[in-house]
Coordinates of C-alpha atoms in Angstrom, one line a residue:
Chain A
X787 CA 43.4 6.6 -20.5
X788 CA 46.3 8.4 -21.0
X789 CA 48.2 4.9 -22.5
X790 CA 50.6 4.8 -19.4
X791 CA 48.1 5.5 -17.2
X792 CA 46.1 2.8 -15.1
X793 CA 42.2 3.1 -16.2
X794 CA 41.0 5.1 -12.8
X795 CA 43.7 7.0 -11.9
X796 CA 42.4 9.9 -13.2
X797 CA 39.4 9.2 -11.0
X798 CA 42.1 8.4 -7.9
X799 CA 43.6 11.8 -8.2
X800 CA 40.1 13.8 -8.8
X801 CA 38.3 12.0 -5.4
X802 CA 40.7 10.0 -3.9
X803 CA 41.6 6.4 -3.9
X804 CA 38.6 4.8 -1.7
X805 CA 35.9 6.9 -3.6
X806 CA 37.3 5.7 -6.7
X807 CA 36.9 2.2 -5.7
X808 CA 34.0 2.6 -3.4
X809 CA 31.8 0.4 -5.6
X810 CA 34.5 -2.4 -6.3
X811 CA 35.0 -2.3 -2.5
X812 CA 31.2 -3.0 -1.9
X813 CA 31.6 -5.6 -4.1
X814 CA 34.0 -7.6 -2.8
X815 CA 32.6 -6.8 0.7
X816 CA 29.1 -8.0 -0.7
X817 CA 30.8 -10.9 -2.2
X818 CA 32.9 -12.1 0.7
X819 CA 29.8 -11.4 2.9
X820 CA 27.7 -14.0 0.9
X821 CA 30.1 -16.3 1.3
X822 CA 30.8 -15.9 5.5
X823 CA 27.3 -15.9 5.9
X824 CA 27.6 -19.5 4.3
X825 CA 30.9 -20.2 6.5
X826 CA 30.0 -19.2 9.9
X827 CA 27.4 -22.3 10.4
X828 CA 30.4 -25.1 9.2
X829 CA 33.3 -22.3 10.7
X830 CA 31.6 -21.2 14.0
X831 CA 28.3 -23.2 14.4
X832 CA 26.3 -20.0 13.6
X833 CA 23.9 -21.5 11.6
X834 CA 22.0 -18.4 9.6
X835 CA 22.2 -19.9 6.4
X836 CA 22.6 -23.8 5.2
X837 CA 23.2 -25.2 1.9
X838 CA 25.2 -23.3 -0.9
X839 CA 24.2 -21.2 -4.1
X840 CA 21.8 -24.1 -5.3
X841 CA 19.7 -23.9 -2.9
X842 CA 19.3 -22.5 0.6
X843 CA 17.2 -22.1 3.8
X844 CA 18.2 -18.7 5.7
X845 CA 17.3 -18.8 9.4
X846 CA 15.2 -22.3 8.9
X847 CA 12.2 -20.5 7.1
X848 CA 13.7 -18.7 3.8
X849 CA 14.3 -21.0 1.1
X850 CA 16.5 -20.1 -1.9
X851 CA 17.0 -22.0 -4.8
X852 CA 19.1 -21.2 -8.6
X853 CA 16.4 -20.8 -10.6
X854 CA 18.9 -22.2 -13.6
X855 CA 19.5 -25.4 -11.1
X856 CA 16.3 -25.4 -10.5
X857 CA 15.2 -25.3 -14.4
X858 CA 17.7 -28.2 -15.5
X859 CA 16.0 -30.6 -12.5
X860 CA 12.8 -29.8 -14.5
X861 CA 13.8 -30.3 -17.8
X862 CA 15.8 -33.6 -16.1
X863 CA 11.5 -34.8 -15.7
X864 CA 11.5 -35.0 -11.8
X865 CA 8.8 -33.8 -10.1
X866 CA 10.1 -31.3 -7.3
X867 CA 8.5 -30.1 -4.0
X868 CA 7.1 -26.7 -3.4
X869 CA 10.4 -25.5 -1.7
X870 CA 12.6 -25.6 -3.9
X871 CA 9.4 -23.6 -6.5
X872 CA 9.1 -21.3 -3.6
X873 CA 13.4 -20.6 -3.4
X874 CA 13.1 -20.0 -6.9
X875 CA 10.6 -18.0 -7.4
X876 CA 12.0 -15.8 -4.5
X877 CA 15.6 -15.4 -6.6
X878 CA 13.8 -15.1 -9.9
X879 CA 12.0 -11.9 -8.7
X880 CA 15.0 -11.0 -7.3
X881 CA 17.3 -10.9 -9.8
X882 CA 14.5 -9.4 -12.8
X883 CA 14.2 -6.6 -10.2
X884 CA 18.0 -6.0 -9.4
X885 CA 19.5 -7.1 -12.5
X886 CA 19.7 -10.8 -13.4
X887 CA 23.9 -10.2 -13.4
X888 CA 24.0 -8.6 -10.8
X889 CA 24.7 -12.3 -9.4
X890 CA 27.6 -12.2 -11.7
X891 CA 29.3 -9.3 -10.2
X892 CA 27.9 -9.5 -6.7
X893 CA 27.6 -13.1 -6.0
X894 CA 29.6 -15.3 -7.8
X895 CA 32.6 -16.6 -6.6
X896 CA 34.7 -16.5 -10.0
X897 CA 34.5 -13.1 -10.3
X898 CA 37.2 -12.7 -8.2
X899 CA 39.0 -15.1 -10.3
X900 CA 38.1 -13.9 -13.4
X901 CA 38.6 -10.1 -12.2
X902 CA 42.1 -10.8 -10.9
X903 CA 42.7 -12.7 -14.2
X904 CA 42.0 -9.7 -16.4
X905 CA 44.1 -7.0 -13.9
X906 CA 47.1 -9.4 -14.5
X907 CA 46.2 -9.9 -18.0
X908 CA 46.6 -5.6 -18.3
X909 CA 49.5 -6.0 -16.1
X910 CA 51.5 -8.2 -17.4
X911 CA 50.4 -6.3 -20.9
X912 CA 49.3 -9.9 -22.5
X913 CA 47.2 -9.4 -25.4
X914 CA 45.8 -11.6 -28.0
X915 CA 44.5 -14.9 -27.9
X916 CA 41.0 -16.7 -28.6
X917 CA 38.3 -14.8 -28.8
X918 CA 35.0 -16.6 -29.1
X919 CA 31.3 -14.7 -29.5
X920 CA 29.8 -13.7 -27.0
X921 CA 26.6 -14.6 -27.8
X922 CA 28.9 -18.3 -27.5
X923 CA 27.2 -18.3 -23.7
X924 CA 23.3 -18.5 -24.8
X925 CA 24.5 -21.3 -27.0
X926 CA 25.9 -23.3 -24.0
X927 CA 22.9 -22.4 -22.0
X928 CA 20.4 -23.9 -24.7
X929 CA 22.9 -26.9 -24.6
X930 CA 23.3 -27.5 -20.7
X931 CA 19.3 -27.6 -20.7
X932 CA 19.3 -29.4 -23.8
X933 CA 21.4 -32.4 -22.1
X934 CA 19.8 -32.0 -19.0
X935 CA 15.9 -32.7 -21.1
X936 CA 18.4 -35.5 -23.2
X937 CA 20.0 -37.4 -20.3
X938 CA 17.6 -36.5 -17.6
X939 CA 20.4 -35.3 -15.2
X940 CA 21.7 -32.6 -14.1
X941 CA 24.2 -32.7 -16.5
X942 CA 26.0 -29.3 -16.2
X943 CA 26.3 -29.6 -12.0
X944 CA 28.8 -32.4 -13.0
X945 CA 31.4 -29.4 -14.5
X946 CA 29.6 -26.2 -13.6
X947 CA 32.9 -24.2 -12.2
X948 CA 30.3 -21.3 -10.4
X949 CA 28.3 -23.9 -7.9
X950 CA 31.5 -26.5 -7.7
X951 CA 33.6 -23.8 -6.3
X952 CA 31.1 -22.2 -3.7
X953 CA 29.8 -25.3 -2.6
X954 CA 33.8 -26.1 -2.5
X955 CA 34.5 -23.4 -0.4
X956 CA 31.7 -24.3 2.1
X957 CA 31.8 -28.1 2.2
X958 CA 35.0 -29.0 1.1
X959 CA 37.1 -28.1 -2.1
X960 CA 38.1 -31.8 -3.2
X961 CA 40.1 -31.2 -6.4
X962 CA 38.1 -27.8 -7.0
X963 CA 41.4 -25.8 -6.6
X964 CA 42.0 -27.0 -9.9
X965 CA 38.4 -25.8 -11.5
X966 CA 39.3 -22.3 -9.9
X967 CA 43.0 -22.3 -11.5
X968 CA 41.3 -23.6 -15.0
X969 CA 39.5 -20.5 -15.0
X970 CA 42.2 -18.6 -14.4
X971 CA 44.7 -19.2 -16.2
X972 CA 42.1 -19.3 -19.2
X973 CA 41.1 -16.2 -19.1
X974 CA 44.7 -15.1 -18.3
X975 CA 46.8 -17.0 -21.0
X976 CA 43.8 -17.8 -23.5
X977 CA 40.9 -15.7 -23.6
X978 CA 40.5 -12.2 -22.3
X979 CA 37.4 -12.3 -20.3
X980 CA 37.3 -15.8 -21.8
X981 CA 35.0 -16.9 -18.9
X982 CA 32.6 -15.1 -17.7
X983 CA 32.1 -12.4 -20.8
X984 CA 32.0 -15.3 -23.2
X985 CA 31.0 -18.8 -22.1
X986 CA 29.5 -18.8 -18.8
X987 CA 25.9 -20.4 -19.2
X988 CA 25.2 -19.6 -16.0
X989 CA 25.7 -15.8 -16.7
X990 CA 24.3 -16.0 -19.7
X991 CA 20.8 -17.4 -17.9
X992 CA 21.1 -14.3 -15.4
X993 CA 21.6 -12.4 -18.1
X994 CA 18.3 -13.3 -20.2
X995 CA 16.8 -12.9 -16.6
X996 CA 17.7 -8.9 -15.9
X997 CA 16.3 -8.1 -19.6
X998 CA 14.2 -6.1 -18.0
X999 CA 15.5 -5.5 -14.9
X1000 CA 15.0 -2.0 -13.0
X1001 CA 18.2 -1.3 -11.5
X1002 CA 20.4 -0.1 -14.4
X1003 CA 23.6 2.6 -14.9
X1004 CA 22.8 5.4 -16.4
X1005 CA 25.6 7.7 -18.1
X1006 CA 23.4 10.2 -16.8
X1007 CA 26.3 13.2 -17.4
X1008 CA 27.6 11.8 -20.7
X1009 CA 27.7 15.3 -22.1
X1010 CA 30.9 15.4 -19.6
X1011 CA 32.7 12.8 -21.4
X1012 CA 36.5 13.6 -22.3
X1013 CA 36.5 9.9 -24.1
X1014 CA 39.8 8.9 -21.7
X1015 CA 38.4 5.2 -22.6
X1016 CA 38.3 4.4 -18.6
X1017 CA 35.0 2.7 -18.7
X1018 CA 36.0 0.8 -21.8
X1019 CA 39.0 -0.3 -20.3
X1020 CA 37.5 -1.7 -16.9
X1021 CA 34.0 -3.0 -18.3
X1022 CA 33.7 -6.3 -18.4
X1023 CA 31.4 -5.8 -20.9
X1024 CA 32.4 -2.9 -22.6
X1025 CA 30.0 -3.2 -26.3
X1026 CA 27.4 -2.2 -23.8
X1027 CA 28.7 1.2 -22.8
X1028 CA 28.5 3.5 -26.4
X1029 CA 24.7 3.1 -27.2
X1030 CA 24.0 4.9 -24.0
X1031 CA 27.4 7.1 -23.7
X1032 CA 27.6 8.2 -27.1
X1033 CA 24.2 8.3 -28.4
X1034 CA 23.0 11.7 -27.5
X1035 CA 23.0 12.7 -31.2
X1036 CA 20.8 9.7 -32.2
X1037 CA 18.7 10.3 -29.0
X1038 CA 19.6 7.3 -27.3
X1039 CA 19.0 7.0 -23.9
X1040 CA 22.0 7.2 -21.5
X1041 CA 20.4 4.6 -19.1
X1042 CA 22.5 1.1 -20.7
X1043 CA 19.5 -1.2 -21.2
X1044 CA 21.9 -4.3 -21.9
X1045 CA 21.2 -7.4 -20.6
X1046 CA 25.1 -8.1 -20.4
X1047 CA 25.9 -5.3 -18.0
X1048 CA 26.6 -6.5 -14.8
X1049 CA 25.8 -3.6 -12.6
X1050 CA 29.5 -3.9 -11.5
X1051 CA 29.4 -0.3 -11.3
X1052 CA 33.4 -0.1 -11.9
X1053 CA 32.5 2.6 -14.6
X1054 CA 31.0 4.5 -12.1
X1055 CA 34.1 4.1 -10.2
X1056 CA 36.8 5.1 -12.7
X1057 CA 35.2 8.0 -14.4
X1058 CA 37.3 11.1 -13.1
X1059 CA 34.1 12.9 -14.6
X1060 CA 31.3 11.5 -12.9
X1061 CA 29.4 10.1 -15.5
X1062 CA 27.6 7.4 -14.7
X1063 CA 25.6 6.4 -11.7
X1064 CA 23.1 4.2 -10.8
X1065 CA 19.7 4.3 -11.2
X1066 CA 16.0 2.7 -12.6
X1067 CA 15.4 1.7 -16.5
X1068 CA 13.3 4.4 -16.9
X1069 CA 15.0 7.6 -15.1
X1070 CA 16.2 8.9 -19.0
X1071 CA 17.0 12.2 -17.0
X1072 CA 20.6 13.5 -17.8
X1073 CA 22.3 15.8 -16.0
X1074 CA 23.8 18.9 -17.3
X1075 CA 27.6 18.7 -17.2
X1076 CA 27.7 22.5 -16.1
X1077 CA 25.4 21.4 -13.2
X1078 CA 27.1 23.3 -9.9
X1079 CA 28.8 20.5 -7.2
X1080 CA 30.7 18.7 -9.9
X1081 CA 34.3 19.1 -9.0
X1082 CA 36.8 20.5 -12.3
X1083 CA 38.8 18.8 -14.3
X1084 CA 41.6 18.6 -12.5
X1085 CA 43.6 15.7 -14.6
X1086 CA 44.9 18.0 -17.3
X1087 CA 46.8 19.8 -14.5
X1088 CA 48.0 16.8 -12.9
Chain B
X342 CA 28.2 0.1 -56.8
X343 CA 24.7 -1.3 -57.6
X344 CA 27.3 -4.8 -57.8
X345 CA 28.8 -4.5 -54.7
X346 CA 26.1 -3.9 -52.2
X347 CA 24.8 -7.6 -52.8
X348 CA 28.2 -9.2 -53.0
X349 CA 29.0 -7.7 -49.8
X350 CA 25.6 -9.2 -48.4
X351 CA 26.3 -12.7 -49.6
X352 CA 30.2 -12.1 -48.1
X353 CA 28.2 -11.3 -44.6
X354 CA 26.1 -13.9 -44.3
X355 CA 28.3 -16.5 -45.6
X356 CA 30.3 -14.8 -42.8
X357 CA 27.0 -15.4 -40.4
X358 CA 26.8 -19.1 -41.6
X359 CA 30.2 -19.9 -41.0
X360 CA 30.4 -18.1 -37.6
X361 CA 27.2 -19.8 -36.8
X362 CA 28.8 -23.2 -37.8
X363 CA 31.8 -22.7 -35.7
X364 CA 29.7 -22.2 -32.8
X365 CA 27.0 -24.6 -32.9
X366 CA 29.8 -27.3 -33.6
X367 CA 32.1 -26.4 -30.7
X368 CA 29.2 -26.1 -28.6
X369 CA 27.8 -29.2 -29.7
X370 CA 31.2 -31.1 -29.3
X371 CA 31.2 -29.7 -25.6
X372 CA 27.6 -31.0 -25.4
X373 CA 28.3 -34.7 -26.7
X374 CA 31.1 -34.8 -23.6
X375 CA 28.6 -33.5 -21.0
X376 CA 26.0 -36.0 -22.0
X377 CA 28.8 -39.1 -21.9
X378 CA 30.3 -37.7 -18.5
X379 CA 26.5 -37.3 -17.3
X380 CA 25.7 -41.0 -18.3
X381 CA 29.0 -42.4 -16.6
X382 CA 28.1 -40.1 -13.4
X383 CA 25.3 -42.8 -12.9
X384 CA 27.6 -45.7 -12.4
X385 CA 28.1 -45.2 -8.6
X386 CA 30.3 -47.3 -6.8
X387 CA 29.0 -50.0 -4.8
X388 CA 30.4 -48.5 -1.5
X389 CA 28.7 -45.6 -2.2
X390 CA 25.4 -45.4 -0.7
X391 CA 22.3 -42.4 -0.8
X392 CA 20.9 -41.2 2.0
X393 CA 16.7 -42.0 2.7
X394 CA 14.6 -41.9 0.5
X395 CA 17.0 -41.5 -2.7
X396 CA 15.0 -43.5 -5.2
X397 CA 17.0 -45.0 -8.1
X398 CA 20.3 -43.4 -9.3
X399 CA 18.6 -42.2 -12.5
X400 CA 16.0 -40.0 -10.9
X401 CA 18.4 -38.8 -8.1
X402 CA 20.7 -37.5 -10.6
X403 CA 17.4 -35.9 -12.1
X404 CA 16.3 -34.3 -9.1
X405 CA 19.2 -33.9 -6.9
X406 CA 20.8 -29.9 -6.8
X407 CA 23.3 -30.7 -5.0
X408 CA 22.5 -28.1 -1.9
X409 CA 24.3 -30.5 0.6
X410 CA 20.9 -29.5 2.8
X411 CA 20.2 -33.1 4.0
X412 CA 24.1 -33.4 5.0
X413 CA 23.6 -30.4 7.0
X414 CA 21.0 -31.5 8.9
X415 CA 22.4 -35.2 9.7
X416 CA 23.2 -35.2 12.8
X417 CA 25.6 -38.0 12.4
X418 CA 28.8 -37.6 10.8
X419 CA 27.4 -40.0 7.9
X420 CA 26.0 -37.8 5.0
X421 CA 28.9 -35.6 3.0
X422 CA 28.6 -34.1 -0.8
X423 CA 30.9 -35.4 -3.0
X424 CA 34.0 -33.7 -3.3
X425 CA 35.5 -33.3 -7.2
X426 CA 37.9 -36.4 -7.3
X427 CA 35.7 -38.2 -5.5
X428 CA 34.1 -41.6 -7.1
X429 CA 30.9 -40.3 -6.8
X430 CA 29.2 -37.3 -8.9
X431 CA 30.5 -34.1 -7.7
X432 CA 28.3 -32.3 -4.9
X433 CA 26.0 -34.9 -4.1
X434 CA 25.4 -37.0 -0.8
X435 CA 26.0 -40.3 0.0
X436 CA 28.1 -42.4 2.9
X437 CA 29.8 -45.4 3.1
X438 CA 28.5 -48.2 5.6
X439 CA 31.8 -48.9 7.2
X440 CA 32.9 -45.9 7.7
X441 CA 29.6 -44.2 9.4
X442 CA 26.1 -45.8 8.8
X443 CA 23.0 -44.0 8.8
X444 CA 21.6 -44.1 12.5
X445 CA 17.9 -44.2 11.2
X446 CA 16.3 -41.5 12.7
X447 CA 12.6 -41.4 13.3
X448 CA 11.8 -38.2 12.3
X449 CA 14.6 -38.6 9.0
X450 CA 15.6 -34.9 8.9
X451 CA 17.6 -35.4 5.9
X452 CA 14.4 -36.4 3.8
X453 CA 12.8 -33.4 5.8
X454 CA 15.6 -31.1 4.6
X455 CA 15.5 -31.9 0.9
X456 CA 14.3 -29.0 -1.0
X457 CA 13.5 -30.7 -4.1
X458 CA 12.2 -34.1 -3.3
X459 CA 14.9 -35.8 -4.3
X460 CA 14.8 -37.4 -1.3
X461 CA 10.9 -38.6 -1.4
X462 CA 9.0 -37.0 1.3
X463 CA 6.7 -39.6 0.9
X464 CA 8.7 -41.8 3.5
X465 CA 7.8 -40.5 6.7
X466 CA 8.8 -44.6 8.4
X467 CA 12.4 -44.9 8.1
X468 CA 12.1 -48.6 8.6
X469 CA 11.0 -48.4 4.8
X470 CA 13.9 -46.9 3.6
X471 CA 16.2 -48.8 1.1
X472 CA 19.2 -47.0 0.8
X473 CA 21.0 -50.6 -0.5
X474 CA 20.5 -54.3 0.9
X475 CA 23.0 -56.1 2.9
X476 CA 24.5 -59.2 2.1
X477 CA 26.4 -61.5 3.8
X478 CA 29.3 -61.4 0.9
X479 CA 32.2 -63.8 2.4
X480 CA 30.9 -67.1 4.0
X481 CA 34.6 -68.6 4.2
X482 CA 35.7 -65.4 6.6
X483 CA 32.4 -64.7 8.7
X484 CA 33.3 -65.9 12.3
X485 CA 29.2 -67.4 12.8
X486 CA 30.2 -69.6 9.6
X487 CA 33.4 -70.7 11.5
X488 CA 31.2 -71.9 14.0
X489 CA 31.8 -69.0 16.3
X490 CA 29.5 -67.2 18.1
X491 CA 29.9 -63.7 17.1
X492 CA 26.9 -62.4 16.1
X493 CA 27.8 -58.9 16.1
X494 CA 25.6 -58.2 12.6
X495 CA 22.4 -59.6 14.2
X496 CA 23.0 -57.7 17.7
X497 CA 23.1 -54.0 15.9
X498 CA 20.5 -54.5 13.2
X499 CA 18.0 -51.8 14.3
X500 CA 15.4 -54.4 12.8
X501 CA 16.6 -57.2 14.9
X502 CA 15.0 -60.5 13.8
X503 CA 13.3 -59.3 11.0
X504 CA 15.8 -57.6 8.6
X505 CA 18.7 -60.3 10.2
X506 CA 17.6 -63.6 11.6
X507 CA 20.2 -66.1 12.7
X508 CA 19.2 -69.9 11.3
X509 CA 20.7 -72.3 12.7
X510 CA 21.7 -76.0 11.2
X511 CA 24.6 -78.5 11.7
X512 CA 28.4 -77.7 12.2
X513 CA 29.5 -80.1 9.7
X514 CA 32.9 -79.6 10.4
X515 CA 33.0 -81.0 14.4
X516 CA 29.8 -83.0 13.9
X517 CA 28.6 -82.6 16.6
X518 CA 28.1 -78.2 17.3
X519 CA 25.7 -75.8 15.8
X520 CA 25.9 -73.1 13.5
X521 CA 24.5 -69.8 13.5
X522 CA 24.0 -68.5 10.5
X523 CA 23.3 -64.7 9.7
X524 CA 20.4 -64.4 7.9
X525 CA 19.2 -61.0 5.8
X526 CA 15.4 -60.9 4.4
X527 CA 15.4 -58.1 2.1
X528 CA 11.7 -57.1 2.6
X529 CA 12.9 -55.9 6.2
X530 CA 16.7 -54.8 5.3
X531 CA 16.8 -50.6 5.0
X532 CA 20.5 -50.7 4.2
X533 CA 21.2 -48.8 6.7
X534 CA 24.2 -50.1 7.3
X535 CA 25.3 -50.7 11.0
X536 CA 26.0 -55.0 10.2
X537 CA 28.6 -53.6 7.8
X538 CA 30.3 -50.9 10.1
X539 CA 30.3 -53.1 13.4
X540 CA 31.3 -56.3 11.3
X541 CA 34.5 -57.6 13.2
X542 CA 36.4 -58.6 11.2
X543 CA 39.7 -56.4 9.4
X544 CA 37.7 -56.2 5.7
X545 CA 33.6 -56.9 6.6
X546 CA 32.2 -60.3 5.6
X547 CA 28.8 -58.5 5.5
X548 CA 28.2 -55.5 3.3
X549 CA 25.4 -53.4 2.1
X550 CA 25.3 -53.4 -1.7
X551 CA 23.0 -51.1 -3.7
X552 CA 19.6 -52.2 -4.6
X553 CA 19.8 -53.1 -8.1
X554 CA 23.2 -55.1 -7.1
X555 CA 22.1 -57.1 -4.7
X556 CA 18.5 -58.4 -5.3
X557 CA 17.5 -61.4 -7.7
X558 CA 14.8 -61.0 -9.5
X559 CA 12.4 -64.2 -10.3
X560 CA 11.4 -64.4 -14.0
X561 CA 7.9 -63.5 -14.4
X562 CA 6.3 -66.0 -15.9
X563 CA 7.7 -68.4 -13.3
X564 CA 4.7 -70.3 -10.8
X565 CA 6.0 -71.9 -7.4
X566 CA 4.2 -75.3 -7.8
X567 CA 3.6 -75.2 -4.1
X568 CA 2.2 -72.0 -3.4
X569 CA 0.0 -72.4 -6.5
X570 CA -1.3 -75.1 -4.8
X571 CA -1.6 -73.8 -1.6
X572 CA -3.4 -70.4 -3.7
X573 CA -5.9 -73.4 -5.7
X574 CA -6.2 -75.4 -2.2
X575 CA -5.6 -78.6 -3.7
X576 CA -3.3 -80.3 -6.4
X577 CA -3.0 -78.4 -9.6
X578 CA -2.9 -81.7 -12.0
X579 CA -5.3 -84.2 -10.4
X580 CA -4.3 -87.7 -10.4
X581 CA -0.5 -87.4 -10.2
X582 CA 0.8 -90.6 -8.1
X583 CA 4.0 -90.2 -6.2
X584 CA 6.9 -92.1 -7.3
X585 CA 8.7 -94.0 -4.7
X586 CA 12.2 -91.5 -3.6
X587 CA 15.6 -93.8 -4.2
X588 CA 18.0 -92.7 -1.5
X589 CA 21.6 -92.8 -1.2
X590 CA 23.1 -96.3 -0.6
X591 CA 20.0 -98.1 -1.1
X592 CA 18.1 -97.3 2.2
X593 CA 14.2 -97.6 2.3

């Protein structure tokens, strides 16, 4: 970032707007698509998927269960039918493979809300606010599980903005719009990336699922990095970038292996040097910056 | 330099402890609030009834994951998911008998749809469900009590002549008519709410209440003399003699 330019401006100049937003567009498409699938039933009478993110039934055969809510019912001391167990195992296996927090950036209905807050925060030049430790979410996760165990009820679901908003959109919002607004205003004025990046126990849970996930982002062309800082500016969890991007001298793999990485792909989008890309966690291969096919840096000329 | 290092370590340790304490206390307070909310969330309003097979409110709130699949598979506009702001814990299924009662489907699709078993899959006979208990709560306005033959609650009852019967007695007001009192029998009432739904009054005189609210319980140590006598087959205390009853007005 040259201080004045928006992060990603260089990438837009280099590759065009669409290409410099392709992962963002893909994510928005998937988020809308997931919601759309659930809405197709109540709005158009086409019942491909029934239920909501807590549990659903696809084409009357495939059960899916949110493993986090499922765990809470187990802790609440309730014997659970195999349908829910099977659904939880399927979802669990999926996110263990593709990265737990992929849920956060590709599925969760709160993500567009907090992304918008972050965007507006940058646009309005709002600085400061309350900073929580990023570990707070793990504490909150432990707390929600403890409360489920102590009270014998799925207590977190009384306030969980993630499930409340999605369920609200599919079944009727009630006053759940106030929760959307609260999260938005919280992220905008109170705490930068406060909810998704620091507090949300759902994200913490899915993050833990993805500790050993296969799909990862790699700074595979890190030698081409020109320190423009655009990736840090757009990344919802910027602390995960540095070791992979700048660790060449220390022999650190270019693969971002932190479970906090949400696989959102924004770093891929905004990098004019094409440093980042999706790969597997085992692919530590680096691509030399002189590799033919790489576009010449046009940003200095521009 | 040699003294500086331990000092710094001590400072960062102190910092670490302070940070940890702050987070732990903050999260602890949040947990306390959440726990208290969970306790309060158990006070379901008496007009809100749970779907068949829901069991006690405590166990239901531990097992229901708020997915709404029961609502989707309910073929009638009976079940709905509580929205934020409703007096029912958000995301849980319920129905209000006066608005739309349970139609008591034979295949109980809501129970079949429940992925967690919060709606007990062991419930296969809808007549055995206990969603609540009908109570003829206002004898002052019930038309049958007033001596009319409304009978609507009795007629619509899916378990007619078992869950609700009409008990004939003397009409004291007119002196020479009968009244037919709708009488609910808890061993057969499913709590479906059809009686409350169809009560012709502005405000229903018969209402379905949560079981815990509607049902009395006799003390475990109580013995009903006449039943004990029947069980034993003879007088429990032999040799008792019956005193003559004193009737009003010196009648013989």
